[in-house]
């Protein structure tokens, strides 16, 4: 979020996971970590930076409050527990930040808040006002009302979307390991630490193993942090994975110390509208493309034509978002379609000039125009 007054001031999004906010043995709050985090973020705010905290912990704290020893699996129970924990969590944050004279705000988001462009922009305006007022917004998913089909699912993704929305300079993903490794260091003792990932291409080459899940209370494990980093760096946000137990490291990292794993931002960030298409919208279907179409969209920056579509999956309307995949289902891009799924089933594989005869009307020449297409 640009700031007219001070060129040195940065927009910083910090995400802290349940594994750092709670003590692993008891599930009780890790008070010293939270207090140091509050001090660090308040100091950064006072130095002129704009700070947003994305905090997990509603479910973990709710469980501790209710004496539950395991993260609930049933959705209704999880939503009820989150309602207990979120209030408790905010109470703790507000006590600590108030002691430090730092106002905070609670912002609870659901996936559907980002789908509609007007709501997406509205959230942007709210963040801008809060940051302009010197407030630190404390963001979480609104777990109590979120439905499965429309969920961020994990706060790593949420924090990357928030960082992209506000065009942050930095995203810090605080967790219970000191950095990213070539494999899960808990199960692979000789896993190699990774200090720097300089591009999305390099990330693919590293072939990092992440196992299937995270710690006992965490949700996504390392895999969601890596995909969050991809979203953030595509938006031009420098991303760091580092240990949550030492929040003061955030200041050291900002001063240039090589702590944690750094992901360099893409030099030419994807435009705000394309970021909304790629990550704000929820794709309603999939188009499977042949090799020629993949080369055309990914190497030559061309629009997608019907001729390159091998198969169509899902039911969607015109102007909805779909995933563009290779024949095995790997996503390459996302885009807004100019035809609904029913019409696409009829014209897939056909030349554009045949479309009016097949459909009985002259539709768009492209299925996804390059202005509405974004490589993921
Ligand atoms: N390649 C990897 N490098 C580092 N940690 C990994 C890796 N793969 C899996 N992990 C695991 O991910 C865990 C952190 O994820 P998670 O428990 O979801 O944390 P949080 O609650 O901070 O979101 C670590 O405890 C670690 O065991
Ligand atoms: N919204 C959930 C957190 C989901 C989540 O991503 O948790 P974590 O892996 O600990 O960051 C909560 O507040 O419990």
Short mmCIF file of C-alpha atoms and ligand atoms in Angstrom, two decimals:
data_model
loop_
_atom_site.label_atom_id
_atom_site.label_comp_id
_atom_site.label_asym_id
_atom_site.label_seq_id
_atom_site.Cartn_x
_atom_site.Cartn_y
_atom_site.Cartn_z
CA UNK A 1 0.00 0.00 0.00
CA UNK A 2 1.81 3.17 -1.13
CA UNK A 3 2.55 5.80 1.51
CA UNK A 4 3.00 9.40 0.46
CA UNK A 5 4.90 10.70 3.51
CA UNK A 6 7.83 8.39 4.13
CA UNK A 7 9.65 6.57 1.32
CA UNK A 8 11.41 4.25 3.83
CA UNK A 9 8.19 3.00 5.36
CA UNK A 10 7.06 -0.43 4.25
CA UNK A 11 3.85 -2.42 4.30
CA UNK A 12 4.55 -5.57 6.30
CA UNK A 13 2.23 -8.56 6.69
CA UNK A 14 3.13 -11.02 9.44
CA UNK A 15 1.40 -14.39 9.70
CA UNK A 16 1.75 -16.44 12.86
CA UNK A 17 0.61 -20.06 13.03
CA UNK A 18 -0.99 -22.02 15.85
CA UNK A 19 2.23 -23.97 16.38
CA UNK A 20 4.02 -20.74 17.39
CA UNK A 21 1.14 -19.23 19.38
CA UNK A 22 0.60 -22.23 21.62
CA UNK A 23 2.82 -24.47 23.74
CA UNK A 24 3.16 -27.87 22.06
CA UNK A 25 2.86 -29.85 25.32
CA UNK A 26 -0.26 -28.21 26.78
CA UNK A 27 -1.90 -26.28 23.94
CA UNK A 28 -1.95 -23.22 26.24
CA UNK A 29 -0.99 -19.83 24.84
CA UNK A 30 2.74 -19.16 24.41
CA UNK A 31 2.48 -15.83 26.23
CA UNK A 32 6.11 -14.76 25.94
CA UNK A 33 6.03 -15.27 22.16
CA UNK A 34 2.79 -13.31 21.80
CA UNK A 35 4.06 -10.51 24.03
CA UNK A 36 7.32 -10.21 22.05
CA UNK A 37 5.34 -10.25 18.81
CA UNK A 38 3.13 -7.43 20.10
CA UNK A 39 6.23 -5.41 21.11
CA UNK A 40 7.93 -6.02 17.77
CA UNK A 41 4.91 -5.08 15.67
CA UNK A 42 4.19 -2.00 17.80
CA UNK A 43 7.83 -0.89 17.37
CA UNK A 44 7.60 -1.37 13.61
CA UNK A 45 4.41 0.65 13.52
CA UNK A 46 6.06 3.44 15.52
CA UNK A 47 8.99 3.44 13.09
CA UNK A 48 6.48 4.39 10.37
CA UNK A 49 5.78 0.99 8.80
CA UNK A 50 2.26 -0.21 8.05
CA UNK A 51 1.72 -3.55 9.78
CA UNK A 52 -0.93 -6.25 9.37
CA UNK A 53 -0.98 -9.35 11.58
CA UNK A 54 -2.64 -12.51 10.25
CA UNK A 55 -3.11 -14.69 13.28
CA UNK A 56 -4.23 -18.31 13.46
CA UNK A 57 -5.11 -19.82 16.78
CA UNK A 58 -8.91 -19.56 17.05
CA UNK A 59 -9.37 -23.34 16.93
CA UNK A 60 -6.25 -24.12 19.03
CA UNK A 61 -7.09 -21.56 21.73
CA UNK A 62 -10.76 -22.62 21.72
CA UNK A 63 -9.68 -26.23 22.26
CA UNK A 64 -7.45 -25.26 25.17
CA UNK A 65 -10.29 -23.20 26.70
CA UNK A 66 -12.71 -26.12 26.43
CA UNK A 67 -10.21 -28.77 27.49
CA UNK A 68 -10.22 -30.58 24.10
CA UNK A 69 -6.98 -32.44 23.51
CA UNK A 70 -7.29 -32.81 19.73
CA UNK A 71 -8.16 -30.44 16.89
CA UNK A 72 -11.81 -31.30 16.07
CA UNK A 73 -12.51 -32.80 12.64
CA UNK A 74 -16.30 -32.33 12.49
CA UNK A 75 -17.01 -28.99 10.82
CA UNK A 76 -19.76 -27.80 13.18
CA UNK A 77 -17.62 -28.53 16.24
CA UNK A 78 -14.60 -26.81 14.70
CA UNK A 79 -16.72 -23.74 13.93
CA UNK A 80 -18.09 -23.68 17.48
CA UNK A 81 -14.62 -24.06 18.99
CA UNK A 82 -13.27 -21.27 16.73
CA UNK A 83 -16.02 -18.96 18.03
CA UNK A 84 -14.78 -19.59 21.57
CA UNK A 85 -11.10 -19.22 20.67
CA UNK A 86 -11.30 -16.13 18.44
CA UNK A 87 -12.76 -13.97 21.22
CA UNK A 88 -10.19 -15.24 23.68
CA UNK A 89 -7.35 -14.62 21.24
CA UNK A 90 -8.44 -11.05 20.51
CA UNK A 91 -8.78 -10.35 24.22
CA UNK A 92 -5.15 -11.38 24.74
CA UNK A 93 -3.94 -9.35 21.75
CA UNK A 94 -5.92 -6.30 22.78
CA UNK A 95 -4.57 -6.43 26.35
CA UNK A 96 -0.99 -6.65 25.13
CA UNK A 97 -1.23 -4.07 22.35
CA UNK A 98 -3.21 -1.67 24.56
CA UNK A 99 -0.43 -1.86 27.18
CA UNK A 100 1.87 -0.71 24.39
CA UNK A 101 -0.53 2.11 23.34
CA UNK A 102 -1.05 0.40 19.99
CA UNK A 103 -4.63 0.26 18.64
CA UNK A 104 -5.62 -2.93 16.82
CA UNK A 105 -8.67 -4.05 14.84
CA UNK A 106 -10.21 -7.46 14.21
CA UNK A 107 -10.76 -8.30 10.51
CA UNK A 108 -12.43 -11.65 9.85
CA UNK A 109 -12.58 -12.66 6.20
CA UNK A 110 -14.13 -15.47 4.19
CA UNK A 111 -13.22 -16.57 0.67
CA UNK A 112 -16.49 -15.17 -0.68
CA UNK A 113 -15.43 -11.68 0.44
CA UNK A 114 -12.75 -11.74 -2.25
CA UNK A 115 -14.82 -13.24 -5.08
CA UNK A 116 -16.94 -10.19 -5.84
CA UNK A 117 -14.70 -7.47 -7.21
CA UNK A 118 -16.61 -4.69 -5.41
CA UNK A 119 -16.19 -6.46 -2.05
CA UNK A 120 -12.52 -7.14 -2.82
CA UNK A 121 -11.97 -3.43 -3.41
CA UNK A 122 -13.99 -2.60 -0.31
CA UNK A 123 -11.67 -4.71 1.84
CA UNK A 124 -8.71 -2.92 0.27
CA UNK A 125 -10.25 0.43 1.27
CA UNK A 126 -10.87 -0.78 4.83
CA UNK A 127 -7.24 -1.89 5.20
CA UNK A 128 -6.06 1.44 3.76
CA UNK A 129 -8.14 3.38 6.30
CA UNK A 130 -7.02 1.22 9.22
CA UNK A 131 -3.36 1.54 8.27
CA UNK A 132 -3.81 5.29 7.72
CA UNK A 133 -5.19 5.52 11.29
CA UNK A 134 -2.08 3.78 12.63
CA UNK A 135 -4.04 0.67 13.56
CA UNK A 136 -2.63 -2.87 13.28
CA UNK A 137 -5.39 -5.05 11.75
CA UNK A 138 -5.44 -8.59 13.19
CA UNK A 139 -6.82 -10.84 10.46
CA UNK A 140 -8.15 -14.39 10.58
CA UNK A 141 -10.48 -16.49 8.51
CA UNK A 142 -14.05 -16.18 9.79
CA UNK A 143 -14.02 -19.89 10.68
CA UNK A 144 -17.39 -19.80 12.40
CA UNK A 145 -19.31 -18.96 9.22
CA UNK A 146 -16.99 -20.22 6.44
CA UNK A 147 -18.43 -23.08 4.39
CA UNK A 148 -16.20 -25.77 2.94
CA UNK A 149 -16.60 -24.85 -0.72
CA UNK A 150 -15.66 -21.24 -0.03
CA UNK A 151 -12.75 -21.39 2.35
CA UNK A 152 -9.19 -20.17 2.36
CA UNK A 153 -8.62 -23.32 4.40
CA UNK A 154 -5.34 -22.13 5.83
CA UNK A 155 -3.98 -18.82 6.98
CA UNK A 156 -0.79 -19.09 4.91
CA UNK A 157 -2.92 -18.63 1.78
CA UNK A 158 -5.03 -15.96 3.50
CA UNK A 159 -1.92 -14.00 4.48
CA UNK A 160 -0.55 -14.15 0.92
CA UNK A 161 -3.87 -12.93 -0.46
CA UNK A 162 -3.94 -10.09 2.06
CA UNK A 163 -0.31 -9.20 1.20
CA UNK A 164 -1.22 -9.22 -2.50
CA UNK A 165 -4.38 -7.18 -1.89
CA UNK A 166 -2.58 -4.41 -0.02
CA UNK A 167 0.53 -4.67 -2.26
CA UNK A 168 2.75 -5.31 0.74
CA UNK A 169 6.53 -5.08 0.59
CA UNK A 170 7.10 -8.00 2.96
CA UNK A 171 5.27 -11.14 4.05
CA UNK A 172 6.64 -13.00 7.08
CA UNK A 173 5.35 -16.55 7.63
CA UNK A 174 6.18 -17.36 11.26
CA UNK A 175 6.18 -21.04 12.11
CA UNK A 176 7.77 -23.65 14.39
CA UNK A 177 10.80 -24.39 12.18
CA UNK A 178 13.61 -21.91 11.53
CA UNK A 179 13.31 -22.08 7.74
CA UNK A 180 12.36 -24.20 4.77
CA UNK A 181 14.30 -27.45 4.25
CA UNK A 182 14.64 -29.79 1.28
CA UNK A 183 12.36 -32.17 3.26
CA UNK A 184 10.55 -32.16 6.62
CA UNK A 185 13.44 -31.91 9.15
CA UNK A 186 11.32 -33.76 11.73
CA UNK A 187 11.31 -36.93 9.68
CA UNK A 188 14.40 -36.42 7.48
CA UNK A 189 17.32 -35.49 9.79
CA UNK A 190 19.75 -34.70 6.94
CA UNK A 191 17.28 -32.38 5.15
CA UNK A 192 19.16 -29.40 3.70
CA UNK A 193 18.28 -25.83 4.81
CA UNK A 194 17.26 -23.44 2.03
CA UNK A 195 18.30 -19.80 2.51
CA UNK A 196 17.12 -18.21 -0.73
CA UNK A 197 14.61 -18.98 -3.46
CA UNK A 198 15.24 -16.49 -6.23
CA UNK A 199 12.32 -17.29 -8.56
CA UNK A 200 9.23 -19.44 -9.01
CA UNK A 201 11.17 -21.50 -11.59
CA UNK A 202 13.90 -22.19 -9.03
CA UNK A 203 11.25 -23.23 -6.51
CA UNK A 204 9.97 -25.86 -8.96
CA UNK A 205 13.52 -27.13 -9.53
CA UNK A 206 14.23 -27.53 -5.80
CA UNK A 207 11.59 -30.31 -5.58
CA UNK A 208 11.00 -29.72 -1.88
CA UNK A 209 9.39 -32.59 0.05
CA UNK A 210 6.76 -31.42 2.50
CA UNK A 211 5.13 -34.58 3.83
CA UNK A 212 1.37 -34.60 4.10
CA UNK A 213 0.72 -32.32 7.07
CA UNK A 214 2.14 -29.99 9.69
CA UNK A 215 2.46 -30.14 13.45
CA UNK A 216 -0.30 -31.35 15.79
CA UNK A 217 -2.16 -28.02 15.83
CA UNK A 218 -1.09 -26.52 12.50
CA UNK A 219 -3.34 -26.84 9.46
CA UNK A 220 -1.43 -26.85 6.24
CA UNK A 221 2.17 -27.75 7.06
CA UNK A 222 4.93 -26.47 4.78
CA UNK A 223 3.06 -27.07 1.52
CA UNK A 224 0.62 -24.21 2.16
CA UNK A 225 3.54 -21.90 3.06
CA UNK A 226 5.22 -22.66 -0.25
CA UNK A 227 2.05 -22.00 -2.24
CA UNK A 228 1.49 -18.82 -0.19
CA UNK A 229 5.02 -17.72 -1.09
CA UNK A 230 4.24 -18.32 -4.79
CA UNK A 231 1.14 -16.12 -4.61
CA UNK A 232 3.01 -13.39 -2.73
CA UNK A 233 6.13 -13.26 -4.90
CA UNK A 234 3.98 -13.13 -8.05
CA UNK A 235 2.41 -10.02 -6.51
CA UNK A 236 5.88 -8.51 -5.90
CA UNK A 237 5.95 -9.26 -2.15
CA UNK A 238 9.26 -10.43 -0.64
CA UNK A 239 8.40 -13.46 1.50
CA UNK A 240 10.27 -14.97 4.44
CA UNK A 241 9.63 -18.22 6.31
CA UNK A 242 11.12 -17.98 9.78
CA UNK A 243 10.70 -19.12 13.37
CA UNK A 244 7.76 -17.69 15.32
CA UNK A 245 9.43 -18.11 18.71
CA UNK A 246 11.75 -15.18 17.96
CA UNK A 247 9.57 -12.34 16.63
CA UNK A 248 12.44 -9.85 17.12
CA UNK A 249 14.07 -11.56 14.13
CA UNK A 250 11.60 -9.68 11.93
CA UNK A 251 13.47 -6.43 12.68
CA UNK A 252 16.84 -8.10 12.07
CA UNK A 253 15.61 -9.46 8.73
CA UNK A 254 14.36 -6.03 7.73
CA UNK A 255 17.88 -4.75 8.50
CA UNK A 256 19.36 -7.33 6.12
CA UNK A 257 20.33 -10.29 8.35
CA UNK A 258 20.08 -13.60 6.47
CA UNK A 259 17.65 -15.34 8.83
CA UNK A 260 15.04 -17.86 7.59
CA UNK A 261 14.22 -18.65 3.96
CA UNK A 262 13.80 -15.68 1.63
CA UNK A 263 11.71 -15.77 -1.53
CA UNK A 264 12.66 -12.98 -3.93
CA UNK A 265 9.68 -11.12 -5.41
CA UNK A 266 9.01 -11.37 -9.13
CA UNK A 267 10.55 -8.29 -10.83
CA UNK A 268 7.41 -7.54 -12.80
CA UNK A 269 4.45 -8.25 -10.52
CA UNK A 270 1.20 -9.51 -12.02
CA UNK A 271 -1.37 -6.67 -12.30
CA UNK A 272 -3.96 -6.23 -9.50
CA UNK A 273 -6.85 -7.32 -11.73
CA UNK A 274 -5.03 -10.45 -12.89
CA UNK A 275 -4.16 -11.28 -9.28
CA UNK A 276 -7.85 -11.06 -8.45
CA UNK A 277 -8.66 -13.41 -11.37
CA UNK A 278 -5.95 -15.86 -10.28
CA UNK A 279 -6.42 -15.89 -6.52
CA UNK A 280 -9.53 -13.91 -5.56
CA UNK A 281 -11.95 -15.89 -7.72
CA UNK A 282 -12.79 -19.53 -7.08
CA UNK A 283 -12.46 -21.54 -10.32
CA UNK A 284 -15.70 -23.18 -11.43
CA UNK A 285 -14.23 -25.66 -13.91
CA UNK A 286 -11.22 -26.95 -15.80
CA UNK A 287 -10.16 -26.83 -19.43
CA UNK A 288 -7.64 -29.46 -20.54
CA UNK A 289 -5.35 -28.08 -23.26
CA UNK A 290 -3.15 -29.65 -25.94
CA UNK A 291 0.58 -28.91 -26.16
CA UNK A 292 0.12 -26.23 -28.85
CA UNK A 293 -2.35 -24.25 -26.75
CA UNK A 294 -0.10 -24.51 -23.68
CA UNK A 295 2.87 -23.16 -25.65
CA UNK A 296 0.72 -20.36 -27.11
CA UNK A 297 -0.53 -19.12 -23.72
CA UNK A 298 2.56 -19.73 -21.62
CA UNK A 299 5.39 -18.92 -24.04
CA UNK A 300 3.86 -16.51 -26.53
CA UNK A 301 1.36 -14.70 -24.27
CA UNK A 302 -1.52 -15.48 -26.63
CA UNK A 303 -5.24 -15.88 -25.96
CA UNK A 304 -6.78 -19.36 -25.69
CA UNK A 305 -8.71 -20.54 -28.75
CA UNK A 306 -11.27 -23.36 -28.88
CA UNK A 307 -9.02 -25.42 -31.17
CA UNK A 308 -6.55 -26.13 -28.33
CA UNK A 309 -9.13 -27.44 -25.82
CA UNK A 310 -9.19 -31.22 -25.45
CA UNK A 311 -11.75 -31.53 -22.66
CA UNK A 312 -14.05 -29.43 -20.48
CA UNK A 313 -14.83 -30.24 -16.85
CA UNK A 314 -17.45 -28.65 -14.57
CA UNK A 315 -20.47 -26.46 -15.14
CA UNK A 316 -19.86 -22.75 -15.46
CA UNK A 317 -21.27 -19.63 -17.00
CA UNK A 318 -19.62 -17.15 -19.31
CA UNK A 319 -17.17 -14.79 -17.51
CA UNK A 320 -16.57 -17.27 -14.69
CA UNK A 321 -13.01 -18.25 -13.75
CA UNK A 322 -11.65 -21.64 -14.86
CA UNK A 323 -8.36 -23.46 -14.50
CA UNK A 324 -6.37 -24.07 -17.68
CA UNK A 325 -4.52 -27.38 -17.33
CA UNK A 326 -2.29 -29.73 -19.26
CA UNK A 327 -3.71 -33.09 -20.21
CA UNK A 328 -2.78 -34.62 -16.83
CA UNK A 329 -4.64 -31.90 -14.92
CA UNK A 330 -1.66 -29.75 -13.80
CA UNK A 331 -2.77 -26.15 -13.65
CA UNK A 332 -0.89 -23.75 -15.93
CA UNK A 333 -3.11 -20.69 -15.90
CA UNK A 334 -6.47 -19.29 -14.89
CA UNK A 335 -8.81 -17.12 -16.85
CA UNK A 336 -12.30 -15.78 -17.42
CA UNK A 337 -14.17 -17.73 -20.11
CA UNK A 338 -16.13 -16.16 -22.97
CA UNK A 339 -18.38 -19.24 -23.32
CA UNK A 340 -20.35 -21.29 -20.82
CA UNK A 341 -19.49 -24.97 -20.26
CA UNK A 342 -22.36 -26.26 -22.41
CA UNK A 343 -21.23 -24.27 -25.46
CA UNK A 344 -17.58 -25.10 -24.84
CA UNK A 345 -18.37 -28.82 -24.94
CA UNK A 346 -19.71 -28.24 -28.47
CA UNK A 347 -16.86 -26.08 -29.80
CA UNK A 348 -13.80 -27.63 -28.11
CA UNK A 349 -11.21 -28.68 -30.68
CA UNK A 350 -12.89 -26.61 -33.40
CA UNK A 351 -11.51 -23.72 -35.42
CA UNK A 352 -12.85 -20.28 -34.36
CA UNK A 353 -14.45 -19.73 -37.79
CA UNK A 354 -16.68 -22.81 -37.22
CA UNK A 355 -18.13 -21.44 -33.96
CA UNK A 356 -21.05 -19.41 -35.45
CA UNK A 357 -22.26 -22.46 -37.43
CA UNK A 358 -22.00 -24.82 -34.45
CA UNK A 359 -23.58 -22.50 -31.87
CA UNK A 360 -25.90 -20.51 -34.13
CA UNK A 361 -24.49 -17.17 -32.97
CA UNK A 362 -21.27 -15.24 -33.50
CA UNK A 363 -19.50 -15.38 -30.15
CA UNK A 364 -16.05 -14.19 -29.17
CA UNK A 365 -13.10 -15.34 -31.27
CA UNK A 366 -11.19 -16.37 -28.16
CA UNK A 367 -12.30 -18.69 -25.34
CA UNK A 368 -10.11 -16.84 -22.84
CA UNK A 369 -8.73 -13.49 -23.98
CA UNK A 370 -5.11 -12.84 -22.96
CA UNK A 371 -6.22 -9.78 -20.93
CA UNK A 372 -8.28 -12.14 -18.77
CA UNK A 373 -5.66 -14.90 -18.60
CA UNK A 374 -2.99 -15.25 -15.93
CA UNK A 375 -0.24 -17.86 -15.68
CA UNK A 376 -0.17 -19.51 -12.29
N1 LIG B 1 10.36 -29.13 3.72
C1 LIG B 1 10.03 -28.72 4.96
N2 LIG B 1 10.78 -27.79 5.60
C2 LIG B 1 10.45 -27.36 6.85
N3 LIG B 1 9.37 -27.82 7.55
C3 LIG B 1 8.59 -28.76 6.98
C4 LIG B 1 8.88 -29.25 5.66
N4 LIG B 1 7.91 -30.15 5.33
C5 LIG B 1 7.08 -30.22 6.36
N5 LIG B 1 7.45 -29.40 7.39
C6 LIG B 1 6.72 -29.28 8.66
O1 LIG B 1 5.84 -28.12 8.62
C7 LIG B 1 5.59 -27.75 9.98
C8 LIG B 1 5.02 -26.35 10.05
O2 LIG B 1 3.70 -26.33 9.54
P1 LIG B 1 2.43 -26.07 10.49
O3 LIG B 1 2.45 -27.04 11.62
O4 LIG B 1 1.22 -26.03 9.63
O5 LIG B 1 2.82 -24.67 11.08
P2 LIG B 1 1.96 -23.37 11.42
O6 LIG B 1 1.06 -23.69 12.56
O7 LIG B 1 3.07 -22.41 11.77
O8 LIG B 1 1.21 -22.96 10.18
C9 LIG B 1 6.92 -27.95 10.66
O9 LIG B 1 6.77 -28.25 12.00
C10 LIG B 1 7.61 -29.08 9.87
O10 LIG B 1 7.58 -30.30 10.59
N1 LIG B 2 -8.28 -20.02 11.06
C1 LIG B 2 -7.69 -21.12 11.83
C2 LIG B 2 -6.25 -21.32 11.46
C3 LIG B 2 -6.02 -22.10 10.24
C4 LIG B 2 -4.50 -22.26 10.01
O1 LIG B 2 -4.01 -22.03 8.91
O2 LIG B 2 -3.75 -22.63 11.08
P1 LIG B 2 -2.13 -22.65 11.08
O3 LIG B 2 -1.64 -23.77 10.18
O4 LIG B 2 -1.76 -22.88 12.48
O5 LIG B 2 -1.65 -21.32 10.58
C5 LIG B 2 -7.65 -20.77 13.32
O6 LIG B 2 -7.64 -19.58 13.67
O7 LIG B 2 -7.58 -21.72 14.12
#
